[in-house]
JSON list of C-alpha atoms in Angstrom, two decimals:
[
{"chain": "T", "resi": 1, "resn": "MET", "atom": "CA", "xyz": [15.90, -23.59, 13.10]},
{"chain": "T", "resi": 2, "resn": "THR", "atom": "CA", "xyz": [19.34, -22.02, 14.54]},
{"chain": "T", "resi": 3, "resn": "GLN", "atom": "CA", "xyz": [19.54, -18.97, 16.24]},
{"chain": "T", "resi": 4, "resn": "ARG", "atom": "CA", "xyz": [21.29, -17.75, 13.34]},
{"chain": "T", "resi": 5, "resn": "ALA", "atom": "CA", "xyz": [18.24, -18.55, 11.31]},
{"chain": "T", "resi": 6, "resn": "GLU", "atom": "CA", "xyz": [15.73, -16.81, 13.96]},
{"chain": "T", "resi": 7, "resn": "HIS", "atom": "CA", "xyz": [17.35, -14.01, 14.04]},
{"chain": "T", "resi": 8, "resn": "SER", "atom": "CA", "xyz": [17.72, -13.33, 10.24]},
{"chain": "T", "resi": 9, "resn": "THR", "atom": "CA", "xyz": [14.26, -14.16, 10.12]},
{"chain": "T", "resi": 10, "resn": "ILE", "atom": "CA", "xyz": [13.32, -11.49, 12.31]},
{"chain": "T", "resi": 11, "resn": "MET", "atom": "CA", "xyz": [15.46, -8.86, 10.40]},
{"chain": "T", "resi": 12, "resn": "ASP", "atom": "CA", "xyz": [13.81, -9.70, 7.07]},
{"chain": "T", "resi": 13, "resn": "ARG", "atom": "CA", "xyz": [10.27, -9.50, 8.76]},
{"chain": "T", "resi": 14, "resn": "LEU", "atom": "CA", "xyz": [11.13, -6.38, 10.39]},
{"chain": "T", "resi": 15, "resn": "ALA", "atom": "CA", "xyz": [12.59, -5.29, 6.79]},
{"chain": "T", "resi": 16, "resn": "LEU", "atom": "CA", "xyz": [9.38, -5.96, 5.01]},
{"chain": "T", "resi": 17, "resn": "ASP", "atom": "CA", "xyz": [7.46, -4.41, 7.42]},
{"chain": "T", "resi": 18, "resn": "ASP", "atom": "CA", "xyz": [9.64, -0.92, 6.81]},
{"chain": "T", "resi": 19, "resn": "LEU", "atom": "CA", "xyz": [8.71, -1.97, 2.98]},
{"chain": "T", "resi": 20, "resn": "ILE", "atom": "CA", "xyz": [5.24, -2.06, 3.46]},
{"chain": "T", "resi": 21, "resn": "THR", "atom": "CA", "xyz": [5.19, 1.08, 5.64]},
{"chain": "T", "resi": 22, "resn": "GLY", "atom": "CA", "xyz": [7.12, 2.85, 2.99]},
{"chain": "T", "resi": 23, "resn": "TYR", "atom": "CA", "xyz": [4.53, 1.77, 0.43]},
{"chain": "T", "resi": 24, "resn": "ALA", "atom": "CA", "xyz": [1.52, 3.65, 2.32]},
{"chain": "T", "resi": 25, "resn": "ARG", "atom": "CA", "xyz": [3.81, 6.71, 3.07]},
{"chain": "T", "resi": 26, "resn": "ALA", "atom": "CA", "xyz": [4.73, 6.88, -0.70]},
{"chain": "T", "resi": 27, "resn": "VAL", "atom": "CA", "xyz": [0.98, 6.80, -1.82]},
{"chain": "T", "resi": 28, "resn": "ASP", "atom": "CA", "xyz": [-0.51, 9.43, 1.02]},
{"chain": "T", "resi": 29, "resn": "ASP", "atom": "CA", "xyz": [2.58, 11.89, 0.31]},
{"chain": "T", "resi": 30, "resn": "GLY", "atom": "CA", "xyz": [2.56, 11.66, -3.24]},
{"chain": "T", "resi": 31, "resn": "ASP", "atom": "CA", "xyz": [6.50, 10.61, -3.00]},
{"chain": "T", "resi": 32, "resn": "TRP", "atom": "CA", "xyz": [6.20, 8.95, -6.82]},
{"chain": "T", "resi": 33, "resn": "PRO", "atom": "CA", "xyz": [10.44, 8.27, -7.02]},
{"chain": "T", "resi": 34, "resn": "GLY", "atom": "CA", "xyz": [10.36, 6.94, -3.36]},
{"chain": "T", "resi": 35, "resn": "TYR", "atom": "CA", "xyz": [7.41, 4.71, -4.61]},
{"chain": "T", "resi": 36, "resn": "LEU", "atom": "CA", "xyz": [9.47, 3.89, -7.78]},
{"chain": "T", "resi": 37, "resn": "ALA", "atom": "CA", "xyz": [12.66, 3.29, -5.47]},
{"chain": "T", "resi": 38, "resn": "LEU", "atom": "CA", "xyz": [10.55, 0.63, -3.59]},
{"chain": "T", "resi": 39, "resn": "PHE", "atom": "CA", "xyz": [10.34, -1.89, -6.39]},
{"chain": "T", "resi": 40, "resn": "THR", "atom": "CA", "xyz": [12.15, -3.80, -8.49]},
{"chain": "T", "resi": 41, "resn": "PRO", "atom": "CA", "xyz": [12.86, -3.04, -11.95]},
{"chain": "T", "resi": 42, "resn": "ASP", "atom": "CA", "xyz": [10.45, -5.56, -13.42]},
{"chain": "T", "resi": 43, "resn": "GLY", "atom": "CA", "xyz": [7.94, -4.82, -10.39]},
{"chain": "T", "resi": 44, "resn": "ARG", "atom": "CA", "xyz": [4.14, -4.53, -11.22]},
{"chain": "T", "resi": 45, "resn": "ALA", "atom": "CA", "xyz": [1.25, -3.92, -9.42]},
{"chain": "T", "resi": 46, "resn": "ASP", "atom": "CA", "xyz": [-2.62, -4.26, -9.91]},
{"chain": "T", "resi": 47, "resn": "TYR", "atom": "CA", "xyz": [-5.57, -1.72, -8.89]},
{"chain": "T", "resi": 48, "resn": "ARG", "atom": "CA", "xyz": [-8.21, -3.37, -11.27]},
{"chain": "T", "resi": 49, "resn": "SER", "atom": "CA", "xyz": [-10.28, -3.94, -8.20]},
{"chain": "T", "resi": 50, "resn": "ALA", "atom": "CA", "xyz": [-9.75, -0.48, -7.21]},
{"chain": "T", "resi": 51, "resn": "GLY", "atom": "CA", "xyz": [-11.21, 0.65, -10.75]},
{"chain": "T", "resi": 52, "resn": "GLY", "atom": "CA", "xyz": [-7.47, 1.52, -12.01]},
{"chain": "T", "resi": 53, "resn": "ILE", "atom": "CA", "xyz": [-5.14, -0.71, -13.71]},
{"chain": "T", "resi": 54, "resn": "GLU", "atom": "CA", "xyz": [-2.73, -3.17, -14.00]},
{"chain": "T", "resi": 55, "resn": "GLY", "atom": "CA", "xyz": [1.10, -2.36, -15.23]},
{"chain": "T", "resi": 56, "resn": "GLY", "atom": "CA", "xyz": [4.77, -1.85, -14.39]},
{"chain": "T", "resi": 57, "resn": "ALA", "atom": "CA", "xyz": [5.63, 0.25, -11.38]},
{"chain": "T", "resi": 58, "resn": "GLU", "atom": "CA", "xyz": [6.35, 3.46, -13.45]},
{"chain": "T", "resi": 59, "resn": "ASP", "atom": "CA", "xyz": [3.04, 3.00, -15.33]},
{"chain": "T", "resi": 60, "resn": "ILE", "atom": "CA", "xyz": [1.11, 2.91, -12.06]},
{"chain": "T", "resi": 61, "resn": "ALA", "atom": "CA", "xyz": [3.21, 5.59, -10.46]},
{"chain": "T", "resi": 62, "resn": "ALA", "atom": "CA", "xyz": [1.90, 7.73, -13.28]},
{"chain": "T", "resi": 63, "resn": "TRP", "atom": "CA", "xyz": [-1.54, 6.80, -12.76]},
{"chain": "T", "resi": 64, "resn": "LEU", "atom": "CA", "xyz": [-1.57, 7.28, -9.25]},
{"chain": "T", "resi": 65, "resn": "ALA", "atom": "CA", "xyz": [-0.39, 10.72, -9.36]},
{"chain": "T", "resi": 66, "resn": "GLN", "atom": "CA", "xyz": [-3.05, 11.70, -11.38]},
{"chain": "T", "resi": 67, "resn": "MET", "atom": "CA", "xyz": [-5.59, 9.87, -9.73]},
{"chain": "T", "resi": 68, "resn": "LEU", "atom": "CA", "xyz": [-4.24, 10.87, -6.29]},
{"chain": "T", "resi": 69, "resn": "GLY", "atom": "CA", "xyz": [-4.41, 14.22, -7.14]},
{"chain": "T", "resi": 70, "resn": "GLN", "atom": "CA", "xyz": [-8.24, 14.48, -6.43]},
{"chain": "T", "resi": 71, "resn": "PHE", "atom": "CA", "xyz": [-7.54, 14.13, -2.94]},
{"chain": "T", "resi": 72, "resn": "ALA", "atom": "CA", "xyz": [-6.05, 16.67, -0.23]},
{"chain": "T", "resi": 73, "resn": "MET", "atom": "CA", "xyz": [-5.38, 14.01, 2.44]},
{"chain": "T", "resi": 74, "resn": "ARG", "atom": "CA", "xyz": [-4.51, 10.53, 2.11]},
{"chain": "T", "resi": 75, "resn": "GLN", "atom": "CA", "xyz": [-3.59, 7.89, 4.88]},
{"chain": "T", "resi": 76, "resn": "HIS", "atom": "CA", "xyz": [-3.00, 4.29, 4.60]},
{"chain": "T", "resi": 77, "resn": "LEU", "atom": "CA", "xyz": [-3.42, 2.29, 7.58]},
{"chain": "T", "resi": 78, "resn": "ILE", "atom": "CA", "xyz": [-2.18, -0.87, 7.00]},
{"chain": "T", "resi": 79, "resn": "VAL", "atom": "CA", "xyz": [-2.69, -3.62, 9.42]},
{"chain": "T", "resi": 80, "resn": "ASN", "atom": "CA", "xyz": [-2.76, -7.60, 9.98]},
{"chain": "T", "resi": 81, "resn": "ARG", "atom": "CA", "xyz": [0.23, -8.35, 8.23]},
{"chain": "T", "resi": 82, "resn": "ARG", "atom": "CA", "xyz": [0.70, -11.88, 7.49]},
{"chain": "T", "resi": 83, "resn": "VAL", "atom": "CA", "xyz": [4.62, -12.91, 6.39]},
{"chain": "T", "resi": 84, "resn": "GLY", "atom": "CA", "xyz": [5.53, -15.66, 3.96]},
{"chain": "T", "resi": 85, "resn": "LEU", "atom": "CA", "xyz": [9.24, -16.26, 3.88]},
{"chain": "T", "resi": 86, "resn": "ALA", "atom": "CA", "xyz": [10.12, -19.21, 5.37]},
{"chain": "T", "resi": 87, "resn": "ARG", "atom": "CA", "xyz": [11.40, -21.89, 2.88]},
{"chain": "T", "resi": 88, "resn": "PRO", "atom": "CA", "xyz": [9.69, -25.30, 4.44]},
{"chain": "T", "resi": 89, "resn": "ASP", "atom": "CA", "xyz": [12.67, -26.24, 5.82]},
{"chain": "T", "resi": 90, "resn": "GLY", "atom": "CA", "xyz": [12.63, -23.15, 8.12]},
{"chain": "T", "resi": 91, "resn": "THR", "atom": "CA", "xyz": [15.50, -21.71, 6.66]},
{"chain": "T", "resi": 92, "resn": "PRO", "atom": "CA", "xyz": [15.24, -17.50, 5.53]},
{"chain": "T", "resi": 93, "resn": "ALA", "atom": "CA", "xyz": [14.17, -17.11, 2.07]},
{"chain": "T", "resi": 94, "resn": "ASP", "atom": "CA", "xyz": [15.01, -14.55, -1.06]},
{"chain": "T", "resi": 95, "resn": "THR", "atom": "CA", "xyz": [11.49, -14.39, -1.68]},
{"chain": "T", "resi": 96, "resn": "ALA", "atom": "CA", "xyz": [8.64, -13.01, 0.62]},
{"chain": "T", "resi": 97, "resn": "THR", "atom": "CA", "xyz": [4.66, -12.53, 0.43]},
{"chain": "T", "resi": 98, "resn": "VAL", "atom": "CA", "xyz": [2.66, -10.19, 2.61]},
{"chain": "T", "resi": 99, "resn": "ARG", "atom": "CA", "xyz": [-1.18, -10.04, 2.88]},
{"chain": "T", "resi": 100, "resn": "ALA", "atom": "CA", "xyz": [-2.44, -7.10, 4.59]},
{"chain": "T", "resi": 101, "resn": "ASP", "atom": "CA", "xyz": [-6.01, -5.52, 5.20]},
{"chain": "T", "resi": 102, "resn": "TYR", "atom": "CA", "xyz": [-6.13, -1.41, 4.80]},
{"chain": "T", "resi": 103, "resn": "LEU", "atom": "CA", "xyz": [-8.29, 1.17, 5.57]},
{"chain": "T", "resi": 104, "resn": "ASN", "atom": "CA", "xyz": [-7.75, 4.19, 3.26]},
{"chain": "T", "resi": 105, "resn": "PRO", "atom": "CA", "xyz": [-9.69, 7.34, 4.36]},
{"chain": "T", "resi": 106, "resn": "MET", "atom": "CA", "xyz": [-9.06, 10.30, 2.10]},
{"chain": "T", "resi": 107, "resn": "ARG", "atom": "CA", "xyz": [-10.34, 13.68, 1.97]},
{"chain": "T", "resi": 108, "resn": "VAL", "atom": "CA", "xyz": [-11.58, 14.95, -1.98]},
{"chain": "T", "resi": 109, "resn": "ALA", "atom": "CA", "xyz": [-9.45, 18.26, -2.73]},
{"chain": "T", "resi": 110, "resn": "GLY", "atom": "CA", "xyz": [-11.59, 21.63, -3.04]},
{"chain": "T", "resi": 111, "resn": "PRO", "atom": "CA", "xyz": [-15.17, 22.39, -1.46]},
{"chain": "T", "resi": 112, "resn": "VAL", "atom": "CA", "xyz": [-17.63, 20.41, -3.01]},
{"chain": "T", "resi": 113, "resn": "THR", "atom": "CA", "xyz": [-20.83, 21.88, -1.16]},
{"chain": "T", "resi": 114, "resn": "GLU", "atom": "CA", "xyz": [-22.30, 24.25, 1.62]},
{"chain": "T", "resi": 115, "resn": "THR", "atom": "CA", "xyz": [-23.38, 23.36, 4.85]},
{"chain": "T", "resi": 116, "resn": "ASP", "atom": "CA", "xyz": [-26.51, 24.68, 6.46]},
{"chain": "T", "resi": 117, "resn": "ASP", "atom": "CA", "xyz": [-24.22, 27.48, 7.79]},
{"chain": "T", "resi": 118, "resn": "GLU", "atom": "CA", "xyz": [-22.60, 28.26, 4.36]},
{"chain": "T", "resi": 119, "resn": "GLU", "atom": "CA", "xyz": [-19.19, 26.39, 5.38]},
{"chain": "T", "resi": 120, "resn": "ALA", "atom": "CA", "xyz": [-17.57, 24.75, 2.53]},
{"chain": "T", "resi": 121, "resn": "VAL", "atom": "CA", "xyz": [-16.65, 21.12, 3.04]},
{"chain": "T", "resi": 122, "resn": "SER", "atom": "CA", "xyz": [-15.33, 18.53, 1.28]},
{"chain": "T", "resi": 123, "resn": "PRO", "atom": "CA", "xyz": [-16.21, 14.98, 1.37]},
{"chain": "T", "resi": 124, "resn": "ASN", "atom": "CA", "xyz": [-14.79, 12.17, 2.80]},
{"chain": "T", "resi": 125, "resn": "TYR", "atom": "CA", "xyz": [-13.85, 9.21, 0.75]},
{"chain": "T", "resi": 126, "resn": "THR", "atom": "CA", "xyz": [-12.68, 5.84, 2.56]},
{"chain": "T", "resi": 127, "resn": "CYS", "atom": "CA", "xyz": [-12.18, 2.48, 1.20]},
{"chain": "T", "resi": 128, "resn": "GLY", "atom": "CA", "xyz": [-11.03, -0.90, 2.62]},
{"chain": "T", "resi": 129, "resn": "GLY", "atom": "CA", "xyz": [-9.94, -4.14, 1.48]},
{"chain": "T", "resi": 130, "resn": "ARG", "atom": "CA", "xyz": [-6.70, -5.96, 1.18]},
{"chain": "T", "resi": 131, "resn": "TYR", "atom": "CA", "xyz": [-3.15, -6.01, -0.43]},
{"chain": "T", "resi": 132, "resn": "ASP", "atom": "CA", "xyz": [-1.08, -9.12, -1.64]},
{"chain": "T", "resi": 133, "resn": "PHE", "atom": "CA", "xyz": [2.61, -8.04, -1.40]},
{"chain": "T", "resi": 134, "resn": "ALA", "atom": "CA", "xyz": [5.27, -9.85, -3.30]},
{"chain": "T", "resi": 135, "resn": "ALA", "atom": "CA", "xyz": [8.84, -9.24, -2.55]},
{"chain": "T", "resi": 136, "resn": "ARG", "atom": "CA", "xyz": [12.80, -10.17, -3.36]},
{"chain": "T", "resi": 137, "resn": "ARG", "atom": "CA", "xyz": [15.56, -10.00, -1.53]},
{"chain": "T", "resi": 138, "resn": "THR", "atom": "CA", "xyz": [18.20, -7.40, -3.76]},
{"chain": "T", "resi": 139, "resn": "PRO", "atom": "CA", "xyz": [21.80, -6.14, -2.93]},
{"chain": "T", "resi": 140, "resn": "GLU", "atom": "CA", "xyz": [19.52, -3.08, -1.58]},
{"chain": "T", "resi": 141, "resn": "GLY", "atom": "CA", "xyz": [17.69, -4.88, 0.21]},
{"chain": "T", "resi": 142, "resn": "TRP", "atom": "CA", "xyz": [13.75, -6.20, 0.22]},
{"chain": "T", "resi": 143, "resn": "ARG", "atom": "CA", "xyz": [12.14, -4.62, -2.95]},
{"chain": "T", "resi": 144, "resn": "LEU", "atom": "CA", "xyz": [8.56, -5.08, -3.94]},
{"chain": "T", "resi": 145, "resn": "THR", "atom": "CA", "xyz": [7.70, -7.26, -7.23]},
{"chain": "T", "resi": 146, "resn": "GLY", "atom": "CA", "xyz": [4.38, -7.36, -6.74]},
{"chain": "T", "resi": 147, "resn": "VAL", "atom": "CA", "xyz": [1.39, -5.68, -5.28]},
{"chain": "T", "resi": 148, "resn": "VAL", "atom": "CA", "xyz": [-2.25, -6.37, -5.98]},
{"chain": "T", "resi": 149, "resn": "VAL", "atom": "CA", "xyz": [-5.35, -4.26, -4.12]},
{"chain": "T", "resi": 150, "resn": "HIS", "atom": "CA", "xyz": [-8.35, -6.21, -3.42]},
{"chain": "T", "resi": 151, "resn": "GLU", "atom": "CA", "xyz": [-11.09, -3.65, -2.62]},
{"chain": "T", "resi": 152, "resn": "LYS", "atom": "CA", "xyz": [-14.09, -4.91, -0.80]},
{"chain": "T", "resi": 153, "resn": "TRP", "atom": "CA", "xyz": [-15.48, -1.34, -0.18]},
{"chain": "T", "resi": 154, "resn": "ARG", "atom": "CA", "xyz": [-15.77, 2.41, -0.56]},
{"chain": "T", "resi": 155, "resn": "ARG", "atom": "CA", "xyz": [-17.87, 5.02, 0.53]},
{"chain": "T", "resi": 156, "resn": "ALA", "atom": "CA", "xyz": [-18.13, 9.03, 0.23]},
{"chain": "T", "resi": 157, "resn": "GLU", "atom": "CA", "xyz": [-19.64, 10.96, 2.75]},
{"chain": "T", "resi": 158, "resn": "LEU", "atom": "CA", "xyz": [-19.61, 14.64, 3.83]},
{"chain": "T", "resi": 159, "resn": "PRO", "atom": "CA", "xyz": [-18.53, 15.56, 7.13]},
{"chain": "T", "resi": 160, "resn": "GLY", "atom": "CA", "xyz": [-21.29, 15.27, 9.84]},
{"chain": "T", "resi": 161, "resn": "ASP", "atom": "CA", "xyz": [-23.28, 12.59, 7.75]}
]
């Protein structure tokens, strides 16, 4: 691999890392225009393993806005990113895959119950699993063409449990 190809690969990996971080921040912050800007026009997502839907990015953004409105706080932690980028000959590619694990703690909006000292609390909800991201280089930079969520577990608990 030439030095130019190595530099290009490093820059692509950093751009893909920014793309995945942007995805987590858009979902956590409820920034649905920002979420849509991360996708190609034909981009799709599949949240069925987490009880959701599969469809185009616009349909997914509308569904996420409705579903995640139930949570006052959301925080994606996307870790262990494995990037597939290079062609077999080692030259940079215009498509990429990223497989990454996630942990997603959330707090349900509004008081749900009262503790012994009559303090209203909301339950915590945490889920974890793996994402499969697909991306394509566009004139605007790397954009998502697909997101598949593989939820592996979930847990709801009251604070102090």
